[in-house]
XYZ file of C-alpha atoms in Angstrom:
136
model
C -3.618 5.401 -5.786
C -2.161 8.647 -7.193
C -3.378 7.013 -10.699
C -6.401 6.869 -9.078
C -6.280 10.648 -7.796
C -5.016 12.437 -10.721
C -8.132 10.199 -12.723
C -10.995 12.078 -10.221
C -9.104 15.400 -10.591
C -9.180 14.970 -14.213
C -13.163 13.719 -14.752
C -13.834 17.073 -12.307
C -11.915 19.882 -14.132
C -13.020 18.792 -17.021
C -16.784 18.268 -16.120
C -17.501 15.396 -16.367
C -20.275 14.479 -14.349
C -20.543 10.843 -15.486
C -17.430 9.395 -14.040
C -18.530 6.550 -11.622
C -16.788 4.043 -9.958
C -17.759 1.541 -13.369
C -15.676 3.844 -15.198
C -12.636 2.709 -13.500
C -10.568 -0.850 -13.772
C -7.581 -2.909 -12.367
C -5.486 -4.894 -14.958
C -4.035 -7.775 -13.264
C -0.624 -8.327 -14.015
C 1.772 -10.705 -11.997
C -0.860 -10.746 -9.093
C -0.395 -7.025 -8.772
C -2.992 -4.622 -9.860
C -2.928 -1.658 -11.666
C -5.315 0.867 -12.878
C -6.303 0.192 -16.260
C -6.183 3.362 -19.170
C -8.349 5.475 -18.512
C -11.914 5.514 -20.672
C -15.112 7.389 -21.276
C -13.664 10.646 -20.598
C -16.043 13.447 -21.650
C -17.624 16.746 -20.497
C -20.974 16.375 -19.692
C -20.822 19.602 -18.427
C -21.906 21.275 -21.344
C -24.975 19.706 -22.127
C -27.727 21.552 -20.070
C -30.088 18.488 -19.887
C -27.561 15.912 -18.321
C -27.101 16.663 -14.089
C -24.912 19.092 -13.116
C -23.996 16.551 -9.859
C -20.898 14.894 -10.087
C -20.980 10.898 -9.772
C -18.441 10.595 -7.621
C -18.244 13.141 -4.593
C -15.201 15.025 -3.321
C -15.294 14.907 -0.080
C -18.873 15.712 0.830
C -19.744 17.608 -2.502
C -20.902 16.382 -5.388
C -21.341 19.680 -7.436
C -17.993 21.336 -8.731
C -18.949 24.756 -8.013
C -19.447 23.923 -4.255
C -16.103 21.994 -3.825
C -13.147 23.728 -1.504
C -9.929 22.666 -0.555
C -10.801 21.604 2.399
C -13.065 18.718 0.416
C -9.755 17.914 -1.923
C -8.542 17.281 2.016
C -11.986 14.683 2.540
C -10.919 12.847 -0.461
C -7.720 12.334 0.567
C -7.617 11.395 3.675
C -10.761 8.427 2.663
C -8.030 7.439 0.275
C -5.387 7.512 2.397
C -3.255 9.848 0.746
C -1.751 13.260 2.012
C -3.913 16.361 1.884
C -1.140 18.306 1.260
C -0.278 16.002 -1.723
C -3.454 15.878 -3.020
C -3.652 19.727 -3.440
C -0.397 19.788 -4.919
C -1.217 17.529 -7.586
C -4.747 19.443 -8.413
C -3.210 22.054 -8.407
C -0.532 20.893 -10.988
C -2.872 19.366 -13.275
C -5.369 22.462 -12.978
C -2.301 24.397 -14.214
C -1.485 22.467 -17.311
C -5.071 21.398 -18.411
C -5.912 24.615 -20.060
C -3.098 25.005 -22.412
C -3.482 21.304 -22.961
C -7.257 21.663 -23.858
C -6.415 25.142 -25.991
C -4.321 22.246 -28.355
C -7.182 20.982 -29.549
C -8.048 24.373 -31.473
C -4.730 23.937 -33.391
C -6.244 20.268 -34.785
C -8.277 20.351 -37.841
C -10.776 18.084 -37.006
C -11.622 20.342 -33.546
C -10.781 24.044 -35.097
C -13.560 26.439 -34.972
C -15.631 24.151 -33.385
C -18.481 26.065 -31.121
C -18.864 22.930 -28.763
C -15.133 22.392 -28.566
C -14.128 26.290 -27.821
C -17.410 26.077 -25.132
C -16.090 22.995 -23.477
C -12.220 24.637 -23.467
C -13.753 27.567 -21.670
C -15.449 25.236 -19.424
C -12.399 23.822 -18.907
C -10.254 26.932 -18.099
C -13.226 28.241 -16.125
C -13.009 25.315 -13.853
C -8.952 24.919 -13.382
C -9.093 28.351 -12.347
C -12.163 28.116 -9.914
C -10.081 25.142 -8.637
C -6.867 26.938 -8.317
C -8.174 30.098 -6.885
C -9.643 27.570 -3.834
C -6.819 25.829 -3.236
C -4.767 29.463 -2.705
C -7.631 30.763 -0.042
């Protein structure tokens, strides 16, 4: 489940819009299940014509810009996970994402890319959106 978790936080700091519950699979293993690597992980974000709604709520939102801690709270509790832990753990990953995403600049296929530096600002725009919730 915290797989699971730190997969939605992902798809929504980093805009993309598309992640649905299709996107998502258990490997098998032993009669245990697991969640399978992640996959189509893009920001959709960026591109004015695709929705700006989120496929997957959290909580009762399903735009980013509306979404509180107190929704971070919804989803966790459907999920059965701590509130408290959930936060913590967007919270973390908000944190890191940016300077993760600012690595790409330093590849050469991505340097001085317009869509990639728009999509980094996205990025950094949301974590700290996200982060600035979580602390009010």
């Amino acid at each position: 489940m915290i797989r699971l978790l730190d997969a939605v936080i992902f798809n929504a700091l980093i805009g993309n819009h598309d992640a649905h519950a299709k996107n998502f699979s258990i490997l098998y293993q032993q009669q245990r299940g697991i969640l399978a690597p992640l996959y189509v992980l893009l920001c959709t974000a960026v591109y004015p014509t695709l929705t700006d709604k989120m496929a997957m709520q959290v909580g009762s939102k399903v735009h980013f810009s509306e979404v509180q801690a107190r929704h971070w709270e919804q989803l966790a509790k459907a999920g059965g996970l701590s509130g408290a832990q959930t936060k913590k753990r967007l919270a973390g990953i908000a944190k890191q994402l940016p300077s993760c995403a600012r690595g790409l600049q330093t590849q050469a296929l991505y340097s001085g890319q317009p869509l990639v530096q728009f999509i980094i600002a996205l990025i950094e725009q949301r974590c700290v959106l996200a982060l600035k919730r979580l602390n009010t």
